[in-house]
CSV table of C-alpha atoms (C1' of nucleotides) in Angstrom, one decimal:
chain,number,residue,atom,x,y,z
Z,1,MET,CA,0.0,0.0,0.0
Z,2,ALA,CA,2.9,2.4,0.7
Z,3,LEU,CA,4.2,1.6,-2.8
Z,4,ALA,CA,0.8,2.2,-4.4
Z,5,ASP,CA,0.3,5.4,-2.5
Z,6,ALA,CA,3.7,6.7,-3.6
Z,7,ASP,CA,3.9,5.7,-7.2
Z,8,GLY,CA,0.4,4.8,-8.3
Z,9,ILE,CA,-1.2,1.5,-8.5
Z,10,GLU,CA,-0.3,0.9,-12.1
Z,11,SER,CA,3.4,0.9,-11.2
Z,12,LEU,CA,3.0,-1.7,-8.5
Z,13,SER,CA,4.4,-4.9,-9.8
Z,14,MET,CA,5.0,-8.2,-8.1
Z,15,ARG,CA,8.7,-7.7,-8.9
Z,16,LYS,CA,8.8,-4.3,-7.2
Z,17,LEU,CA,6.8,-5.4,-4.2
Z,18,ALA,CA,9.2,-8.3,-3.8
Z,19,ALA,CA,12.2,-6.1,-4.1
Z,20,ALA,CA,10.8,-3.8,-1.4
Z,21,LEU,CA,10.5,-6.8,0.9
Z,22,ASP,CA,14.0,-8.1,-0.1
Z,23,ILE,CA,12.7,-11.3,-1.6
Z,24,THR,CA,12.1,-12.3,-5.2
Z,25,ALA,CA,8.9,-12.1,-7.1
Z,26,MET,CA,8.1,-15.8,-7.0
Z,27,SER,CA,8.4,-15.9,-3.2
Z,28,LEU,CA,5.2,-13.8,-3.1
Z,29,TYR,CA,3.3,-16.7,-4.6
Z,30,TYR,CA,3.8,-18.7,-1.4
Z,31,HIS,CA,1.6,-16.2,0.4
Z,32,LEU,CA,-0.7,-15.1,-2.4
Z,33,LYS,CA,-2.7,-16.9,-5.0
Z,34,ASP,CA,-2.0,-14.3,-7.6
Z,35,LYS,CA,-2.0,-10.5,-8.1
Z,36,GLU,CA,-5.7,-10.3,-7.8
Z,37,ASP,CA,-5.4,-11.8,-4.4
Z,38,LEU,CA,-3.0,-9.1,-3.4
Z,39,LEU,CA,-5.3,-6.3,-4.6
Z,40,ASP,CA,-8.3,-7.8,-2.8
Z,41,GLY,CA,-6.3,-7.8,0.4
Z,42,MET,CA,-5.2,-4.2,0.0
Z,43,LEU,CA,-8.8,-3.1,-0.6
Z,44,ASP,CA,-10.0,-4.8,2.5
Z,45,ILE,CA,-7.4,-3.0,4.5
Z,46,VAL,CA,-8.7,0.3,3.1
Z,47,HIS,CA,-12.2,-0.6,4.2
Z,48,SER,CA,-10.9,-1.2,7.7
Z,49,GLU,CA,-9.8,2.4,7.8
Z,50,PHE,CA,-13.3,3.8,7.3
Z,51,ALA,CA,-15.0,5.2,10.4
Z,52,THR,CA,-17.5,2.6,11.4
Z,53,PRO,CA,-20.7,3.5,13.4
Z,54,SER,CA,-20.9,2.3,16.9
Z,55,ALA,CA,-24.1,1.0,18.4
Z,56,GLY,CA,-26.2,3.8,19.6
Z,57,ASP,CA,-24.7,6.6,17.4
Z,58,GLU,CA,-27.1,9.2,16.2
Z,59,TRP,CA,-27.6,8.3,12.5
Z,60,ARG,CA,-26.9,11.6,10.9
Z,61,ALA,CA,-23.7,12.2,12.8
Z,62,ALA,CA,-22.6,8.6,12.1
Z,63,MET,CA,-23.3,8.9,8.4
Z,64,ARG,CA,-21.5,12.3,8.3
Z,65,LYS,CA,-18.5,10.8,10.0
Z,66,ARG,CA,-18.5,7.8,7.7
Z,67,ALA,CA,-18.8,9.8,4.6
Z,68,GLY,CA,-16.0,12.2,5.7
Z,69,SER,CA,-13.6,9.5,6.6
Z,70,THR,CA,-14.4,7.5,3.4
Z,71,ARG,CA,-13.6,10.6,1.4
Z,72,SER,CA,-10.3,11.3,3.2
Z,73,VAL,CA,-9.2,7.7,3.2
Z,74,LEU,CA,-9.9,7.4,-0.5
Z,75,ALA,CA,-8.0,10.6,-1.1
Z,76,GLN,CA,-5.0,9.1,0.7
Z,77,HIS,CA,-5.3,5.9,-1.3
Z,78,PRO,CA,-6.6,7.0,-4.7
Z,79,TRP,CA,-5.9,3.7,-6.3
Z,80,ALA,CA,-8.6,2.2,-4.1
Z,81,ILE,CA,-11.3,4.2,-5.8
Z,82,SER,CA,-11.5,2.4,-9.0
Z,83,MET,CA,-10.9,-0.9,-7.2
Z,84,LYS,CA,-13.8,-0.4,-4.8
Z,85,ALA,CA,-16.1,-1.8,-7.5
Z,86,ARG,CA,-14.5,-5.2,-6.9
Z,87,THR,CA,-16.3,-8.5,-6.3
Z,88,SER,CA,-15.2,-10.7,-3.5
Z,89,PRO,CA,-15.3,-8.4,-0.4
Z,90,GLY,CA,-13.1,-9.2,2.6
Z,91,PRO,CA,-14.1,-9.4,6.3
Z,92,ALA,CA,-13.4,-5.8,7.0
Z,93,THR,CA,-15.6,-4.8,4.2
Z,94,LEU,CA,-18.5,-7.0,5.4
Z,95,GLY,CA,-18.1,-5.9,9.0
Z,96,HIS,CA,-18.2,-2.3,8.0
Z,97,LEU,CA,-21.4,-2.7,6.0
Z,98,ASP,CA,-22.9,-4.7,8.8
Z,99,SER,CA,-22.4,-1.8,11.3
Z,100,VAL,CA,-23.9,0.7,8.9
Z,101,ILE,CA,-27.0,-1.4,8.5
Z,102,GLY,CA,-27.2,-1.8,12.3
Z,103,CYS,CA,-27.0,2.0,12.8
Z,104,LEU,CA,-29.7,2.9,10.3
Z,105,THR,CA,-32.2,0.2,11.4
Z,106,ALA,CA,-31.7,1.2,15.0
Z,107,ALA,CA,-32.5,4.8,14.0
Z,108,GLY,CA,-35.9,3.6,12.7
Z,109,PHE,CA,-35.2,3.1,9.1
Z,110,SER,CA,-37.1,0.2,7.5
Z,111,MET,CA,-35.0,-2.3,5.7
Z,112,ALA,CA,-36.0,-0.9,2.3
Z,113,MET,CA,-35.2,2.6,3.4
Z,114,THR,CA,-31.9,1.4,4.8
Z,115,GLY,CA,-31.1,0.1,1.4
Z,116,HIS,CA,-32.1,3.3,-0.2
Z,117,ALA,CA,-30.0,5.3,2.2
Z,118,MET,CA,-26.9,3.2,1.8
Z,119,SER,CA,-27.2,3.2,-2.0
Z,120,ILE,CA,-27.4,7.0,-2.3
Z,121,LEU,CA,-24.8,7.8,0.3
Z,122,ASP,CA,-22.3,5.3,-1.0
Z,123,SER,CA,-22.8,6.3,-4.6
Z,124,TYR,CA,-22.4,10.0,-3.7
Z,125,VAL,CA,-19.3,9.6,-1.7
Z,126,LEU,CA,-17.6,7.2,-4.1
Z,127,GLY,CA,-18.4,9.3,-7.1
Z,128,PHE,CA,-17.2,12.4,-5.3
Z,129,ALA,CA,-14.0,10.8,-4.3
Z,130,GLN,CA,-13.4,9.7,-7.9
Z,131,GLN,CA,-14.0,13.2,-9.3
Z,132,GLU,CA,-11.8,14.7,-6.6
Z,133,ALA,CA,-9.0,12.3,-7.4
Z,134,SER,CA,-9.1,13.3,-11.0
Z,135,LEU,CA,-8.4,17.0,-10.4
Z,136,PRO,CA,-5.0,18.4,-10.4
Z,137,LEU,CA,-5.3,19.9,-7.0
Z,138,ASP,CA,-2.8,20.3,-4.3
Z,139,PRO,CA,-3.8,18.5,-1.0
Z,140,SER,CA,-5.4,21.7,0.4
Z,141,GLY,CA,-8.1,21.5,-2.2
Z,142,ASP,CA,-7.2,24.9,-3.4
Z,143,ILE,CA,-7.2,25.4,-7.1
Z,144,GLY,CA,-3.7,26.9,-6.8
Z,145,ASP,CA,-1.2,25.6,-9.3
Z,146,ALA,CA,-3.8,24.6,-11.8
Z,147,THR,CA,-5.0,28.2,-12.3
Z,148,GLU,CA,-2.4,29.1,-14.9
Z,149,ALA,CA,-3.0,26.0,-17.0
Z,150,ILE,CA,-6.7,26.7,-17.0
Z,151,MET,CA,-6.2,30.3,-17.9
Z,152,ALA,CA,-4.1,29.2,-20.9
Z,153,GLN,CA,-7.0,27.3,-22.3
Z,154,GLN,CA,-9.3,30.1,-21.4
Z,155,GLU,CA,-9.1,32.0,-24.7
Z,156,ALA,CA,-9.7,28.9,-26.7
Z,157,MET,CA,-12.7,28.0,-24.7
Z,158,ALA,CA,-14.3,31.4,-24.7
Z,159,ASP,CA,-15.5,31.0,-28.2
Z,160,SER,CA,-16.7,27.4,-28.3
Z,161,PHE,CA,-17.8,26.9,-24.7
Z,162,LYS,CA,-19.1,30.1,-23.4
Z,163,ASN,CA,-20.8,28.7,-20.3
Z,164,LEU,CA,-17.9,26.7,-19.3
Z,165,ALA,CA,-15.6,29.7,-19.7
Z,166,ALA,CA,-18.0,31.8,-17.6
Z,167,MET,CA,-18.1,29.3,-14.8
Z,168,ALA,CA,-14.3,29.1,-14.8
Z,169,VAL,CA,-13.7,32.8,-14.4
Z,170,SER,CA,-16.7,33.6,-12.1
Z,171,LEU,CA,-16.6,30.5,-9.8
Z,172,ILE,CA,-13.8,28.0,-10.1
Z,173,LEU,CA,-10.9,30.5,-10.4
Z,174,GLN,CA,-12.1,32.7,-7.7
Z,175,PRO,CA,-9.8,32.7,-4.7
Z,176,GLY,CA,-11.0,30.4,-2.0
Z,177,TYR,CA,-12.9,28.1,-4.2
Z,178,ALA,CA,-12.3,24.5,-3.3
Z,179,LEU,CA,-14.0,21.4,-4.3
Z,180,GLY,CA,-14.2,20.3,-0.7
Z,181,ASN,CA,-16.9,22.8,-0.1
Z,182,GLU,CA,-19.1,21.1,-2.7
Z,183,PHE,CA,-18.8,17.8,-0.7
Z,184,ASP,CA,-20.5,19.2,2.3
Z,185,PHE,CA,-23.3,20.8,0.4
Z,186,GLY,CA,-24.2,17.6,-1.3
Z,187,LEU,CA,-23.9,15.5,1.8
Z,188,GLU,CA,-26.2,17.7,3.8
Z,189,LEU,CA,-28.7,17.8,1.0
Z,190,ILE,CA,-28.8,14.0,0.9
Z,191,LEU,CA,-29.0,13.7,4.7
Z,192,ASP,CA,-31.9,16.3,4.8
Z,193,GLY,CA,-33.7,14.3,2.1
Z,194,LEU,CA,-33.2,11.1,4.0
Z,195,GLU,CA,-34.5,12.6,7.2
Z,196,VAL,CA,-37.7,13.6,5.4
Z,197,ALA,CA,-38.0,10.1,3.9
Z,198,LEU,CA,-37.4,8.6,7.3
Z,199,LEU,CA,-40.3,10.5,8.8
Z,200,SER,CA,-42.8,9.5,6.1
Z,201,ASP,CA,-41.4,6.0,6.2
Z,202,SER,CA,-42.2,5.6,9.9
Z,203,VAL,CA,-45.6,7.3,9.5
Z,204,SER,CA,-46.6,4.8,6.8
Z,205,LEU,CA,-45.4,2.0,9.0
Z,206,SER,CA,-47.4,3.1,12.0
Z,207,GLN,CA,-50.6,3.3,10.1
E,1,MET,CA,-14.6,0.3,-28.0
E,2,ALA,CA,-16.2,-2.8,-29.3
E,3,LEU,CA,-13.2,-4.8,-28.2
E,4,ALA,CA,-13.3,-3.2,-24.7
E,5,ASP,CA,-17.0,-3.7,-24.4
E,6,ALA,CA,-16.7,-7.4,-25.3
E,7,ASP,CA,-13.5,-8.5,-23.5
E,8,GLY,CA,-12.9,-5.8,-20.9
E,9,ILE,CA,-10.5,-2.9,-21.0
E,10,GLU,CA,-7.7,-4.8,-19.4
E,11,SER,CA,-7.5,-7.2,-22.3
E,12,LEU,CA,-7.4,-4.4,-24.9
E,13,SER,CA,-3.9,-4.3,-26.2
E,14,MET,CA,-2.3,-2.4,-29.0
E,15,ARG,CA,-1.5,-5.7,-30.7
E,16,LYS,CA,-5.1,-6.9,-30.5
E,17,LEU,CA,-6.6,-3.7,-31.7
E,18,ALA,CA,-4.2,-3.7,-34.6
E,19,ALA,CA,-5.1,-7.3,-35.4
E,20,ALA,CA,-8.8,-6.4,-35.4
E,21,LEU,CA,-8.0,-3.7,-38.0
E,22,ASP,CA,-5.8,-6.0,-40.0
E,23,ILE,CA,-2.7,-4.0,-39.5
E,24,THR,CA,0.3,-4.4,-37.1
E,25,ALA,CA,0.7,-2.9,-33.7
E,26,MET,CA,3.3,-0.3,-34.7
E,27,SER,CA,1.0,1.1,-37.5
E,28,LEU,CA,-1.2,2.4,-34.8
E,29,TYR,CA,1.5,4.8,-33.7
E,30,TYR,CA,1.1,6.8,-36.9
E,31,HIS,CA,-2.4,7.8,-35.7
E,32,LEU,CA,-1.9,7.8,-32.0
E,33,LYS,CA,0.8,9.2,-29.7
E,34,ASP,CA,0.6,6.3,-27.3
E,35,LYS,CA,-2.0,4.1,-25.6
E,36,GLU,CA,-3.1,7.0,-23.3
E,37,ASP,CA,-4.0,8.9,-26.4
E,38,LEU,CA,-6.2,6.0,-27.5
E,39,LEU,CA,-8.0,5.8,-24.1
E,40,ASP,CA,-8.5,9.6,-24.1
E,41,GLY,CA,-10.2,9.4,-27.4
E,42,MET,CA,-12.4,6.5,-26.4
E,43,LEU,CA,-13.5,8.3,-23.3
E,44,ASP,CA,-14.4,11.4,-25.3
E,45,ILE,CA,-16.6,9.3,-27.6
E,46,VAL,CA,-18.4,7.9,-24.5
E,47,HIS,CA,-19.1,11.5,-23.4
E,48,SER,CA,-20.6,12.2,-26.8
E,49,GLU,CA,-23.2,9.5,-26.1
E,50,PHE,CA,-24.6,11.2,-23.1
E,51,ALA,CA,-27.9,13.0,-23.5
E,52,THR,CA,-27.1,16.7,-23.6
E,53,PRO,CA,-29.7,19.3,-22.6
E,54,SER,CA,-31.0,21.5,-25.3
E,55,ALA,CA,-31.6,25.2,-24.8
E,56,GLY,CA,-34.9,25.8,-23.2
E,57,ASP,CA,-35.3,22.3,-21.6
E,58,GLU,CA,-37.0,22.3,-18.1
E,59,TRP,CA,-34.1,21.7,-15.8
E,60,ARG,CA,-35.5,18.7,-13.8
E,61,ALA,CA,-36.4,16.8,-16.9
E,62,ALA,CA,-33.1,17.6,-18.5
E,63,MET,CA,-31.1,16.4,-15.5
E,64,ARG,CA,-33.2,13.3,-15.2
E,65,LYS,CA,-32.6,12.5,-18.8
E,66,ARG,CA,-28.9,13.2,-18.5
E,67,ALA,CA,-28.5,11.1,-15.4
E,68,GLY,CA,-30.4,8.2,-16.9
E,69,SER,CA,-28.5,8.2,-20.2
E,70,THR,CA,-25.2,8.5,-18.3
E,71,ARG,CA,-26.1,5.5,-16.3
E,72,SER,CA,-27.1,3.4,-19.2
E,73,VAL,CA,-24.1,4.5,-21.4
E,74,LEU,CA,-21.7,3.6,-18.6
E,75,ALA,CA,-23.4,0.3,-18.1
E,76,GLN,CA,-22.8,-0.4,-21.7
E,77,HIS,CA,-19.2,0.7,-21.5
E,78,PRO,CA,-18.2,-0.3,-18.0
E,79,TRP,CA,-14.5,0.3,-18.7
E,80,ALA,CA,-15.3,4.0,-19.0
E,81,ILE,CA,-16.3,4.3,-15.4
E,82,SER,CA,-12.9,4.1,-13.9
E,83,MET,CA,-11.5,6.2,-16.7
E,84,LYS,CA,-13.9,9.0,-16.3
E,85,ALA,CA,-11.6,10.4,-13.7
E,86,ARG,CA,-9.1,11.2,-16.4
E,87,THR,CA,-7.4,14.5,-17.0
E,88,SER,CA,-7.3,16.0,-20.5
E,89,PRO,CA,-11.0,16.1,-21.5
E,90,GLY,CA,-11.8,16.1,-25.2
E,91,PRO,CA,-14.2,18.3,-27.2
E,92,ALA,CA,-17.3,16.2,-26.6
E,93,THR,CA,-16.6,16.2,-22.9
E,94,LEU,CA,-16.3,20.0,-22.8
E,95,GLY,CA,-19.3,20.6,-25.0
E,96,HIS,CA,-21.5,18.4,-22.9
E,97,LEU,CA,-20.5,20.2,-19.7
E,98,ASP,CA,-21.1,23.5,-21.4
E,99,SER,CA,-24.7,22.6,-22.2
E,100,VAL,CA,-25.4,21.5,-18.7
E,101,ILE,CA,-24.2,24.7,-17.3
E,102,GLY,CA,-26.3,26.6,-19.8
E,103,CYS,CA,-29.4,24.6,-18.9
E,104,LEU,CA,-29.1,25.2,-15.1
E,105,THR,CA,-28.2,28.9,-15.3
E,106,ALA,CA,-31.1,29.5,-17.7
E,107,ALA,CA,-33.4,27.8,-15.1
E,108,GLY,CA,-32.3,30.4,-12.5
E,109,PHE,CA,-29.5,28.7,-10.8
E,110,SER,CA,-26.7,31.1,-9.7
E,111,MET,CA,-23.3,30.1,-10.8
E,112,ALA,CA,-22.4,28.8,-7.3
E,113,MET,CA,-25.6,26.8,-7.2
E,114,THR,CA,-24.9,25.5,-10.6
E,115,GLY,CA,-21.6,24.2,-9.4
E,116,HIS,CA,-23.2,22.6,-6.4
E,117,ALA,CA,-25.9,20.9,-8.6
E,118,MET,CA,-23.4,19.5,-11.1
E,119,SER,CA,-21.1,18.3,-8.3
E,120,ILE,CA,-23.8,16.4,-6.5
E,121,LEU,CA,-25.5,15.0,-9.6
E,122,ASP,CA,-22.3,13.9,-11.3
E,123,SER,CA,-20.9,12.4,-8.1
E,124,TYR,CA,-24.1,10.4,-7.5
E,125,VAL,CA,-24.5,9.1,-11.0
E,126,LEU,CA,-20.8,8.2,-11.4
E,127,GLY,CA,-20.7,6.5,-8.1
E,128,PHE,CA,-23.9,4.6,-8.7
E,129,ALA,CA,-22.7,3.4,-12.1
E,130,GLN,CA,-19.5,2.2,-10.5
E,131,GLN,CA,-21.4,0.2,-7.8
E,132,GLU,CA,-23.8,-1.2,-10.4
E,133,ALA,CA,-20.9,-2.3,-12.6
E,134,SER,CA,-19.4,-4.2,-9.7
E,135,LEU,CA,-22.4,-6.4,-9.1
E,136,PRO,CA,-22.8,-9.8,-10.7
E,137,LEU,CA,-26.2,-8.9,-12.2
E,138,ASP,CA,-27.7,-9.9,-15.4
E,139,PRO,CA,-28.7,-7.0,-17.6
E,140,SER,CA,-32.3,-6.8,-16.4
E,141,GLY,CA,-30.9,-5.8,-13.0
E,142,ASP,CA,-32.6,-8.7,-11.4
E,143,ILE,CA,-30.6,-10.5,-8.7
E,144,GLY,CA,-31.3,-13.7,-10.5
E,145,ASP,CA,-28.3,-15.9,-11.0
E,146,ALA,CA,-26.4,-14.4,-8.0
E,147,THR,CA,-29.0,-15.6,-5.5
E,148,GLU,CA,-27.5,-19.1,-5.1
E,149,ALA,CA,-24.0,-17.8,-4.6
E,150,ILE,CA,-25.3,-15.4,-1.9
E,151,MET,CA,-27.3,-18.1,-0.2
E,152,ALA,CA,-24.2,-20.2,0.0
E,153,GLN,CA,-22.4,-17.6,2.0
E,154,GLN,CA,-25.6,-17.0,4.0
E,155,GLU,CA,-24.8,-19.4,6.8
E,156,ALA,CA,-21.3,-18.2,7.3
E,157,MET,CA,-22.6,-14.6,7.5
E,158,ALA,CA,-25.4,-15.3,9.8
E,159,ASP,CA,-23.1,-15.6,12.8
E,160,SER,CA,-20.6,-12.8,12.2
E,161,PHE,CA,-22.7,-10.3,10.3
E,162,LYS,CA,-26.2,-10.5,11.5
E,163,ASN,CA,-27.5,-7.2,10.0
E,164,LEU,CA,-26.0,-8.0,6.6
E,165,ALA,CA,-27.6,-11.4,6.7
E,166,ALA,CA,-30.9,-9.9,7.7
E,167,MET,CA,-30.8,-7.4,4.8
E,168,ALA,CA,-29.9,-10.1,2.3
E,169,VAL,CA,-32.9,-12.3,3.2
E,170,SER,CA,-35.5,-9.6,3.8
E,171,LEU,CA,-34.6,-7.2,1.0
E,172,ILE,CA,-32.0,-8.1,-1.6
E,173,LEU,CA,-33.0,-11.7,-2.2
E,174,GLN,CA,-36.7,-10.8,-2.4
E,175,PRO,CA,-38.1,-11.4,-5.8
E,176,GLY,CA,-38.4,-8.2,-7.7
E,177,TYR,CA,-35.6,-6.4,-6.0
E,178,ALA,CA,-33.4,-4.6,-8.4
E,179,LEU,CA,-30.7,-2.1,-7.9
E,180,GLY,CA,-32.2,0.0,-10.6
E,181,ASN,CA,-35.0,1.0,-8.3
E,182,GLU,CA,-32.5,2.5,-5.9
E,183,PHE,CA,-31.2,4.7,-8.7
E,184,ASP,CA,-34.5,6.6,-9.1
E,185,PHE,CA,-35.0,7.0,-5.4
E,186,GLY,CA,-31.7,8.7,-5.0
E,187,LEU,CA,-32.0,10.8,-8.1
E,188,GLU,CA,-35.4,12.2,-7.1
E,189,LEU,CA,-34.2,12.9,-3.6
E,190,ILE,CA,-31.4,14.9,-5.0
E,191,LEU,CA,-33.6,16.7,-7.5
E,192,ASP,CA,-36.0,17.6,-4.8
E,193,GLY,CA,-33.2,18.9,-2.6
E,194,LEU,CA,-31.9,21.0,-5.5
E,195,GLU,CA,-35.4,22.5,-6.2
E,196,VAL,CA,-35.6,23.7,-2.6
E,197,ALA,CA,-32.1,25.1,-2.8
E,198,LEU,CA,-33.0,26.8,-6.0
E,199,LEU,CA,-35.9,28.6,-4.4
E,200,SER,CA,-34.0,29.9,-1.4
E,201,ASP,CA,-31.1,30.8,-3.8
E,202,SER,CA,-33.3,33.0,-5.9
E,203,VAL,CA,-35.0,34.5,-2.9
E,204,SER,CA,-31.7,35.5,-1.4
E,205,LEU,CA,-30.6,37.0,-4.7
E,206,SER,CA,-33.8,39.0,-5.1
E,207,GLN,CA,-33.4,40.6,-1.7
Y,1,DC,C1',9.1,15.5,-66.2
Y,2,DG,C1',11.7,14.2,-61.9
Y,3,DA,C1',12.7,15.1,-57.4
Y,4,DA,C1',11.1,16.1,-52.9
Y,5,DA,C1',7.8,15.6,-49.3
Y,6,DG,C1',4.2,13.4,-47.1
Y,7,DT,C1',1.3,9.3,-45.9
Y,8,DA,C1',0.3,4.8,-44.2
Y,9,DC,C1',2.2,1.0,-42.9
Y,10,DC,C1',5.8,-2.5,-41.1
Y,11,DA,C1',10.1,-5.7,-39.0
Y,12,DT,C1',12.8,-6.1,-35.4
Y,13,DA,C1',14.1,-5.5,-30.8
Y,14,DC,C1',14.2,-4.1,-25.7
Y,15,DG,C1',12.8,-4.1,-21.2
Y,16,DG,C1',9.1,-5.0,-18.2
Y,17,DC,C1',5.1,-7.7,-16.8
Y,18,DG,C1',2.4,-12.0,-14.4
Y,19,DT,C1',3.2,-16.5,-13.4
Y,20,DA,C1',3.9,-21.9,-14.5
Y,21,DT,C1',7.3,-25.3,-13.4
Y,22,DG,C1',10.3,-27.4,-10.6
Y,23,DG,C1',13.7,-26.8,-7.3
Y,24,DT,C1',16.5,-25.8,-2.4
Y,25,DG,C1',17.9,-25.4,2.2
Y,26,DG,C1',16.3,-24.9,7.0
Y,27,DT,C1',13.3,-26.3,10.7
Y,28,DG,C1',10.2,-29.3,13.5
Y,29,DT,C1',8.2,-33.8,14.4
Y,30,DC,C1',7.7,-38.7,15.4
B,1,DG,C1',17.2,-40.8,11.2
B,2,DA,C1',13.4,-40.2,8.1
B,3,DC,C1',10.0,-37.3,6.8
B,4,DA,C1',7.1,-33.4,6.2
B,5,DC,C1',6.5,-28.7,6.0
B,6,DC,C1',7.8,-23.9,5.4
B,7,DA,C1',9.7,-20.0,3.1
B,8,DC,C1',12.1,-18.8,-0.5
B,9,DC,C1',14.3,-19.0,-5.3
B,10,DA,C1',16.2,-19.8,-10.6
B,11,DT,C1',14.7,-20.2,-15.0
B,12,DA,C1',11.6,-19.6,-18.6
B,13,DC,C1',7.3,-18.5,-21.4
B,14,DG,C1',4.3,-15.6,-23.6
B,15,DC,C1',2.3,-11.3,-23.2
B,16,DC,C1',2.7,-6.1,-23.1
B,17,DG,C1',4.0,-0.9,-24.6
B,18,DT,C1',6.9,1.3,-27.7
B,19,DA,C1',11.9,3.1,-29.6
B,20,DT,C1',14.3,2.8,-33.8
B,21,DG,C1',14.7,2.7,-38.4
B,22,DG,C1',12.8,1.3,-42.4
B,23,DT,C1',9.5,0.7,-47.1
B,24,DA,C1',6.3,1.4,-50.6
B,25,DC,C1',2.9,4.5,-52.6
B,26,DT,C1',0.9,9.0,-53.5
B,27,DT,C1',0.9,14.0,-53.9
B,28,DT,C1',3.1,18.3,-54.7
B,29,DC,C1',5.8,21.5,-57.2
B,30,DG,C1',9.7,23.7,-59.7
DNA sequence: CGAAAGTACCATACGGCGTATGGTGGTGTC
DNA sequence: GACACCACCATACGCCGTATGGTACTTTCG
């Protein structure tokens, strides 16, 4: 994982991993079935780093914490993002999901509504992490260094893509703009929506 | 793209692509700088398949159409999902974004709110597509074939992951459950939230 | 006309990859 | 003292992306 964080997942080879461990490539195959097996294990470790709700947590706070930690963990291990859509989950992955379901049902969510909530939250956070990872931002989230590169394309865009150009100058290039702010907006919007859905859900159940 | 759709992106090599075109691998390098160049081009074509809002479209309908078409296009080209987070957008990508910005600002969204709306919608749809692609579902979205495999793990899970097991039997394995239904729930929740935000946005602007 | 320039393709080769096959020496057990 | 097991390794095969340096054929132009 240190190698993948430093040089990118595509440059992690069995030979390089072995060299970092002072053994040869083939020795790895005593411990691992194949490279897939290695990646599955790495992904499960990533899942173990996500904040997991404890029994009794208030659901909104728990989901906020989970979303935030997921985002920051995935920012630290960007290679995990595209792998998250991987079949064959490990124990950490399953345990994490289990706690989330427990938290939501304890808060009064029906099983169907729990499924809805997890689907929308997970999709949002995963998608956001992926978009965030694709931007040439420094870790602060500030647009910083990229500004000049964008300004260079600015003239070419002004003709063909007027709206895009307008957004660039009046929003994205403004000092203080950071994609991180967008994350909270969307997350709160979703949590608000879920709260409403939760209310009508429990009403319909109690009738 | 046909090759990537059929056999997966990881099995698309310059040699195989060349063979499919009845030329040799090195001949491709007359037309392409390198393999990255090829992938960038493929991704831009995918972007051109997304439904793009026309001037004057009602924003909710336009965003619904865009989200739905994005989802189905990405389901058809699953390899594009992990590539979507790719720097160096092509003309189709930029043109698409431009139209979306135009649609939202025309509907009364401020530039900041347009940014919020695009961020949350794009994150949600992209994340959902990624999760959808990772599930072993048949194209209908029905759980179908996977049921037996899940049932086999069922006993092992019942002990360690009680909530997960409960969700499996009472929700996911129920006949008629399909992940596709989750998509619409989340999308409408987000659109509702944006509508509320749009109203308070224009109120605060008119004051 | 003939030469130069440009276009589309190709043969060969290099270093890297995942991993199949078949070892090797050290340790613990009965 | 025989045997099994553990952790590691040497060699080799068939892939991969692509650097280098061609080759025919067509178009352009003095």
